[in-house]
Short mmCIF file of N, CA and C in Angstrom, two decimals:
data_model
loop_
_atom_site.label_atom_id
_atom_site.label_comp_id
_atom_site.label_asym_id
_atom_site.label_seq_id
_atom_site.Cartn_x
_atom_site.Cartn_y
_atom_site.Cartn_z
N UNK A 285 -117.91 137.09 -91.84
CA UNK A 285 -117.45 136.00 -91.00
C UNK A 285 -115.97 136.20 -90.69
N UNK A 286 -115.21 136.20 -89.02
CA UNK A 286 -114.13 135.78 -88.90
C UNK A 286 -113.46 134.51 -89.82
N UNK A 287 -112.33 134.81 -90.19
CA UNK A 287 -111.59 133.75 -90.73
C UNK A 287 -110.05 134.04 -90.18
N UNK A 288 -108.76 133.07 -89.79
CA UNK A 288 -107.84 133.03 -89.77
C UNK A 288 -107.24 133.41 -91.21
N UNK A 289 -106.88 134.43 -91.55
CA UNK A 289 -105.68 135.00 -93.05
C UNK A 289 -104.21 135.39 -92.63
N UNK A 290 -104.21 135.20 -91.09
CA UNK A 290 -102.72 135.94 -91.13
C UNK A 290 -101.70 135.31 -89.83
N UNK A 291 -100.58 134.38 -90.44
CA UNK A 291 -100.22 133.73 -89.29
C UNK A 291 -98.38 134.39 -89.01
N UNK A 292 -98.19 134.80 -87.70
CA UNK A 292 -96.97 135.14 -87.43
C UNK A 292 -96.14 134.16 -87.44
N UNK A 293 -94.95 133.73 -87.18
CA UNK A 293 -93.63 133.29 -86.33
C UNK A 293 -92.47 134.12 -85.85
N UNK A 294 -92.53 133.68 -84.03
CA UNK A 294 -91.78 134.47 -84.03
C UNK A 294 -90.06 133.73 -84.32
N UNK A 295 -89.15 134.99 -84.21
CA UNK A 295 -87.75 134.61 -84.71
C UNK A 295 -86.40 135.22 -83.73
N UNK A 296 -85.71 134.59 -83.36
CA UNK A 296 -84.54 135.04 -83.12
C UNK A 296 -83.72 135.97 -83.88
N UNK A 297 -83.73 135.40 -85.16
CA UNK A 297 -82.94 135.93 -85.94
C UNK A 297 -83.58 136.17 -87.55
N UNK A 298 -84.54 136.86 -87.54
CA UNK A 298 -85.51 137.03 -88.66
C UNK A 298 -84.77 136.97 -90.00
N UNK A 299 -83.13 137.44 -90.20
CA UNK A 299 -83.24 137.64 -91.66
C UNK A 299 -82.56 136.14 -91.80
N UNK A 300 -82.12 135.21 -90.52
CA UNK A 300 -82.30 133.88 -91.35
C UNK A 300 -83.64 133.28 -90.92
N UNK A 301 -84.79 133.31 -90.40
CA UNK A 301 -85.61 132.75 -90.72
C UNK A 301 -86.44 133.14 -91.55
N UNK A 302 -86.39 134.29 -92.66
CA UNK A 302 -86.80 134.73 -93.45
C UNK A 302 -86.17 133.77 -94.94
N UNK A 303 -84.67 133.74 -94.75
CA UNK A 303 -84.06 133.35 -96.35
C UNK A 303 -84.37 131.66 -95.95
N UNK A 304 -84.53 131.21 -95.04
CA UNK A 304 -84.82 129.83 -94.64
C UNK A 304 -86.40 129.56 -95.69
N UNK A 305 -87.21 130.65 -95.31
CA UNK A 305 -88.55 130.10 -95.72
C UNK A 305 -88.49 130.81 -97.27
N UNK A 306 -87.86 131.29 -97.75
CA UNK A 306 -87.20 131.41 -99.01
C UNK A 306 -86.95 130.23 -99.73
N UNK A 307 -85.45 129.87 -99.36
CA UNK A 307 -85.24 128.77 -100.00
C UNK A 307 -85.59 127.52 -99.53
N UNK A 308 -86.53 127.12 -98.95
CA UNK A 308 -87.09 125.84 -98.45
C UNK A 308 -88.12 125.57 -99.07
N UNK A 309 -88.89 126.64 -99.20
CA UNK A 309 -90.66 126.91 -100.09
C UNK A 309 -90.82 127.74 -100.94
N UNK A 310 -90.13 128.73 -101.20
CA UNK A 310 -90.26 129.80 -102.34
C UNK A 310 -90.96 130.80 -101.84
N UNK A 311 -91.15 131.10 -100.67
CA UNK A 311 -91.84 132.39 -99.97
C UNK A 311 -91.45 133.08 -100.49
N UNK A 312 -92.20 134.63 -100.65
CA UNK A 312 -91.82 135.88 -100.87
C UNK A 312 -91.52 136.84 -99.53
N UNK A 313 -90.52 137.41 -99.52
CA UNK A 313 -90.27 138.09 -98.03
C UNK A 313 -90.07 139.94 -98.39
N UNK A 314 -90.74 140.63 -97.71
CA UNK A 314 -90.58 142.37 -97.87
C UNK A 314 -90.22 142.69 -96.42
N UNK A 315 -89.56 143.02 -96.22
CA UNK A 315 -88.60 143.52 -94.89
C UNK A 315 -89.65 145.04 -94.83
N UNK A 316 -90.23 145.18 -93.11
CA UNK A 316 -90.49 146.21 -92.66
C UNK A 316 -89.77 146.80 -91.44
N UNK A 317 -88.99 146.63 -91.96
CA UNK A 317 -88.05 146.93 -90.89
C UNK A 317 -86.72 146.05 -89.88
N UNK A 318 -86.31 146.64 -89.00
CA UNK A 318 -85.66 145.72 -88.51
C UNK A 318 -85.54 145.11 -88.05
N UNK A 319 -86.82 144.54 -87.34
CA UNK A 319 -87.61 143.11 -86.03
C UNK A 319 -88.88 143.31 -87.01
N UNK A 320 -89.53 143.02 -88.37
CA UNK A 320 -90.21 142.43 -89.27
C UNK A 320 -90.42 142.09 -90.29
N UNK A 321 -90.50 141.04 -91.28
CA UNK A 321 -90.54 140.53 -92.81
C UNK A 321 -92.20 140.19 -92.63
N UNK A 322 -92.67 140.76 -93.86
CA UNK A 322 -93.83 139.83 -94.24
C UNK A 322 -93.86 139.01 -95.43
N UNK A 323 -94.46 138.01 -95.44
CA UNK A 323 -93.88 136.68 -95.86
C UNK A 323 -95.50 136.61 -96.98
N UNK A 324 -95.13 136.45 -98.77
CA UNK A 324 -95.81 136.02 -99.09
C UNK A 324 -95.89 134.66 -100.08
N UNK A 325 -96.91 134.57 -100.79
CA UNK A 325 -96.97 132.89 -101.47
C UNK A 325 -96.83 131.84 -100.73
N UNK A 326 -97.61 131.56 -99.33
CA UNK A 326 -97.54 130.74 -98.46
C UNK A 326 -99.18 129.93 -98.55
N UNK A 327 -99.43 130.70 -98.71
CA UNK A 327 -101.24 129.88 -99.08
C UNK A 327 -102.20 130.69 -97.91
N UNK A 328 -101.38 131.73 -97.23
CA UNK A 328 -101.78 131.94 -96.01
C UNK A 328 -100.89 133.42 -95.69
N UNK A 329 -101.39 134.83 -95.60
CA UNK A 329 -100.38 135.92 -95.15
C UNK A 329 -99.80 135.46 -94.36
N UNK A 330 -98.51 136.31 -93.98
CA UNK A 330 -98.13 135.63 -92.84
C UNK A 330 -96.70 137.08 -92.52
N UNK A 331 -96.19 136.83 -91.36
CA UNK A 331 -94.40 137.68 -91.04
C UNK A 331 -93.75 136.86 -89.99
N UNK A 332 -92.87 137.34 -89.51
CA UNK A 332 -91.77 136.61 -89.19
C UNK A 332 -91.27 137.95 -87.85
N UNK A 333 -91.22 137.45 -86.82
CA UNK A 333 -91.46 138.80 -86.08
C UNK A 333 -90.07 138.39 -84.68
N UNK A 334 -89.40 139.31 -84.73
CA UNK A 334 -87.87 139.31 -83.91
C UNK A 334 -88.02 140.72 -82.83
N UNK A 335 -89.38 141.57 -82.99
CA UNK A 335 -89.39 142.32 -81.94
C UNK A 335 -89.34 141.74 -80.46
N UNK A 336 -88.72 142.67 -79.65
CA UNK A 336 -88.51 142.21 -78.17
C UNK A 336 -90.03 141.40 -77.03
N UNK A 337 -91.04 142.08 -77.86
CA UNK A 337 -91.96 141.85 -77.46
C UNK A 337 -93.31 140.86 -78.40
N UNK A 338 -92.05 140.36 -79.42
CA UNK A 338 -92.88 139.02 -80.21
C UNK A 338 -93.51 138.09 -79.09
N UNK A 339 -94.11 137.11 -79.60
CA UNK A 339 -95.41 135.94 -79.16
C UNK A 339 -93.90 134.92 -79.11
N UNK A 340 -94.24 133.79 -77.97
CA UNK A 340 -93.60 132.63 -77.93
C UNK A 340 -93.78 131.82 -78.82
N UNK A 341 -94.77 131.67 -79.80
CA UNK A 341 -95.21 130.51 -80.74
C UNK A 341 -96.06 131.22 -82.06
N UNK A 342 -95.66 130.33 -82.60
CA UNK A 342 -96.61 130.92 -84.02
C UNK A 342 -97.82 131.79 -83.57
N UNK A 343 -98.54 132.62 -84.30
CA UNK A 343 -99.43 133.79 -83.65
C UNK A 343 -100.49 133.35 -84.63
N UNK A 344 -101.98 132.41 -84.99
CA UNK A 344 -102.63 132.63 -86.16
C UNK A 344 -103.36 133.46 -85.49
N UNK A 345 -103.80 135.00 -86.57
CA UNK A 345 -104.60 135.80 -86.63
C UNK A 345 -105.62 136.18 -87.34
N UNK A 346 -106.42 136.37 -86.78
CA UNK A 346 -107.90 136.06 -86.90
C UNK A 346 -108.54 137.57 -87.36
N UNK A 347 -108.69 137.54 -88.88
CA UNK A 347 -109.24 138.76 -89.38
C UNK A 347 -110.66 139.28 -88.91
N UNK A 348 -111.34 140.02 -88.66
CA UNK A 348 -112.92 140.63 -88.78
C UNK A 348 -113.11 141.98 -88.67
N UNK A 349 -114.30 142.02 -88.83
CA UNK A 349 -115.06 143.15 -89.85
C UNK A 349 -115.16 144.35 -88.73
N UNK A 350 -115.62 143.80 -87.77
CA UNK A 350 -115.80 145.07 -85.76
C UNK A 350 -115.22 144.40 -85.33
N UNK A 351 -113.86 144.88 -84.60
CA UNK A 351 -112.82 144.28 -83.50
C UNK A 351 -113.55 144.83 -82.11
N UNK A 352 -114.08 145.88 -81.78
CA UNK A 352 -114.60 145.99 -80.56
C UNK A 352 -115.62 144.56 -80.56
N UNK A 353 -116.48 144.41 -81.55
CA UNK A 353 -117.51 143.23 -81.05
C UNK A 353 -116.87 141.69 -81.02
N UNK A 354 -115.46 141.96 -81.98
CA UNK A 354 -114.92 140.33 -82.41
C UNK A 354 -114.10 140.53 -80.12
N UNK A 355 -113.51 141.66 -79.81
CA UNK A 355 -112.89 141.33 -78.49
C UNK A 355 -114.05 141.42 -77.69
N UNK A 356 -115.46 141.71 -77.57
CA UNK A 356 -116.28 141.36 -76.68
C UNK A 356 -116.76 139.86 -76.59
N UNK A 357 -116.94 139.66 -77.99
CA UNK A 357 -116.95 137.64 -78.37
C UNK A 357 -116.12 136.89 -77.54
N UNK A 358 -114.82 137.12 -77.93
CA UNK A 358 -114.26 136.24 -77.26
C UNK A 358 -113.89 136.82 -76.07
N UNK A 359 -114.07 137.52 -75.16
CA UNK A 359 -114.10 137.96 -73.84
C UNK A 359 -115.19 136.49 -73.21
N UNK A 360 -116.44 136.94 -73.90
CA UNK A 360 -117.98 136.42 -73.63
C UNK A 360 -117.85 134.49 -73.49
N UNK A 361 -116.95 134.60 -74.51
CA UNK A 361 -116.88 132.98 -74.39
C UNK A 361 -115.37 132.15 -73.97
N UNK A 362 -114.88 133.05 -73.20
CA UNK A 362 -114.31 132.95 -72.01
C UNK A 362 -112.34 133.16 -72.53
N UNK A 363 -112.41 133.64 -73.56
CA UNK A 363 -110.77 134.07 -73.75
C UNK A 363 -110.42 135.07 -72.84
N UNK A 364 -109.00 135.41 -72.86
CA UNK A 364 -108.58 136.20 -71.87
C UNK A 364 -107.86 137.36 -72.91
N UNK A 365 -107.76 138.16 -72.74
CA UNK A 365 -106.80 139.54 -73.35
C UNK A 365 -105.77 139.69 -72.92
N UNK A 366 -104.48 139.19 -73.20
CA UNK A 366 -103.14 139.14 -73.45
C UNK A 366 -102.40 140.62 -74.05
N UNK A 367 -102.95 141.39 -74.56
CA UNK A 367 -102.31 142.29 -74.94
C UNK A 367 -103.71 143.16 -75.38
N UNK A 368 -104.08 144.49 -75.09
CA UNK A 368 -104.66 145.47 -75.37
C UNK A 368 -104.61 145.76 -76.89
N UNK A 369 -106.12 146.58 -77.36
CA UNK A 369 -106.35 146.95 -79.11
C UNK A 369 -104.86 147.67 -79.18
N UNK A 370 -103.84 147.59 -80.14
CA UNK A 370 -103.11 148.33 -80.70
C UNK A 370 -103.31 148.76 -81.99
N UNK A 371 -102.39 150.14 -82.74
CA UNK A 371 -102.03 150.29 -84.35
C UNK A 371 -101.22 149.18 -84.63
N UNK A 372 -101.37 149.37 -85.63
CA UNK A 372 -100.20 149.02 -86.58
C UNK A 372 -99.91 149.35 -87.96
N UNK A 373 -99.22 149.03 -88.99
CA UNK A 373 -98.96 150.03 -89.82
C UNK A 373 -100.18 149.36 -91.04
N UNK A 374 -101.59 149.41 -91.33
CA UNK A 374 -102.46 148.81 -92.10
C UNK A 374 -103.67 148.30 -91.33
N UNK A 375 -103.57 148.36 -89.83
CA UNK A 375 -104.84 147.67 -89.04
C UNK A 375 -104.41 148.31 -87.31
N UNK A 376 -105.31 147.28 -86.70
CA UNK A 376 -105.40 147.33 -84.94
C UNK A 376 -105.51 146.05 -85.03
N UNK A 377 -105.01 145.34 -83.84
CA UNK A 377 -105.57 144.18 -83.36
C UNK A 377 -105.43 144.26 -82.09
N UNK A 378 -105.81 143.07 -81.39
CA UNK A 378 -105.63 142.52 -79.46
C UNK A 378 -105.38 140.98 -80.06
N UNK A 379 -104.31 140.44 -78.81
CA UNK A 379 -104.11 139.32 -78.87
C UNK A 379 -104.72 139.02 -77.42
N UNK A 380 -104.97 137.66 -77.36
CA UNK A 380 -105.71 137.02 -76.39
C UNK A 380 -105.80 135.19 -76.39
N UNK A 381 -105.96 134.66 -75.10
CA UNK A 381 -105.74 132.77 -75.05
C UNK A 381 -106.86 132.63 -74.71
N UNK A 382 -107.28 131.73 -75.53
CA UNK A 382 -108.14 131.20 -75.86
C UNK A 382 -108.22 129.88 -74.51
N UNK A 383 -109.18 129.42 -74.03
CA UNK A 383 -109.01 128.33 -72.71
C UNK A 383 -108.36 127.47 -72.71
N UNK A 384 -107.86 127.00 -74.01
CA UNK A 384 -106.91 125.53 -73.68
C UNK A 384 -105.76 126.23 -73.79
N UNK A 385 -105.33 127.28 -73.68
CA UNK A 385 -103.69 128.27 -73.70
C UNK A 385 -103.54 128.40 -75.01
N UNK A 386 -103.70 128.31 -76.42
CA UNK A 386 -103.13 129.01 -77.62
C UNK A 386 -103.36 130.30 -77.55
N UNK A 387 -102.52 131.05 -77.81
CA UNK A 387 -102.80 132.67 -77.80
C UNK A 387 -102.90 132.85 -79.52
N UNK A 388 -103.72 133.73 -79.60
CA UNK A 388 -104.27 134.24 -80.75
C UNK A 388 -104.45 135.61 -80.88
N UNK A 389 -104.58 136.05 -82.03
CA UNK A 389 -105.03 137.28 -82.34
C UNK A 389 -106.07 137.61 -83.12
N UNK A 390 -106.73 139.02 -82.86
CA UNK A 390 -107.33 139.55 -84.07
C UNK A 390 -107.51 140.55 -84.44
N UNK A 391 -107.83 140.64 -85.40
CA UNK A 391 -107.14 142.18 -86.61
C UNK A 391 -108.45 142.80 -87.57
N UNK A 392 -108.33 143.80 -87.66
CA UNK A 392 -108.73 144.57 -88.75
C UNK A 392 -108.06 145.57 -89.25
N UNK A 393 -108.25 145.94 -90.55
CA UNK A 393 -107.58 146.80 -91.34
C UNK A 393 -108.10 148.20 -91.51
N UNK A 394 -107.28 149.14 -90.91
CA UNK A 394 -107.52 150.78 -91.53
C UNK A 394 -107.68 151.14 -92.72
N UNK A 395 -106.75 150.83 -93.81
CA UNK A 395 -106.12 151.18 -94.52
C UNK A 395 -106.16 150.46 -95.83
N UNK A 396 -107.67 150.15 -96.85
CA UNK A 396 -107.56 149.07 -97.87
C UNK A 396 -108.19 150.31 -98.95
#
């Protein structure tokens, strides 16, 4: 079964919205670099994303098992594809809006 496990935000300025969700909640933060932190002990994976080409709004991403069949699904029931399958460093995903405009993503993992 799809389930939501992995939610972005994006950031202006990641290494203070990283020590923000630090000392506000006790997050755990691992820096991948220099436009990403991934953020744990949230109840929920999650990163914090300052690349040029981050999401306007929080990103929840939507794990499953076949991403070709999870992006034919929601093609089928009428989402749109916002961004093409990419790598990344542990998975692929496509992001895509869903009909009432939330853009979303979804992911699977290469690499477990």
């Amino acid at each position: 079964m799809d389930r939501i496990d992995y939610i972005e935000f994006p950031s202006n300025n990641r290494p203070l919205t990283s020590a923000f969700f630090q000392a506000a909640f006790g997050w755990g933060v691992v820096s991948y670099g220099p436009d990403y932190d991934g953020i744990s002990n949230a109840g929920i994976d999650g990163g914090v994303d300052q690349a040029p080409e981050k999401v306007a709004a929080p990103l929840a991403i939507v794990r499953t098992d076949d991403l070709d069949a999870a992006e034919r699904r929601v093609v089928k029931a009428g989402g749109v594809i916002t961004r093409a399958q990419f790598d990344f460093p542990g998975g692929r995903r496509f992001h895509f809006r869903e009909p009432g405009g939330n853009e979303m993503a979804v992911w699977i993992a290469t690499h477990e």
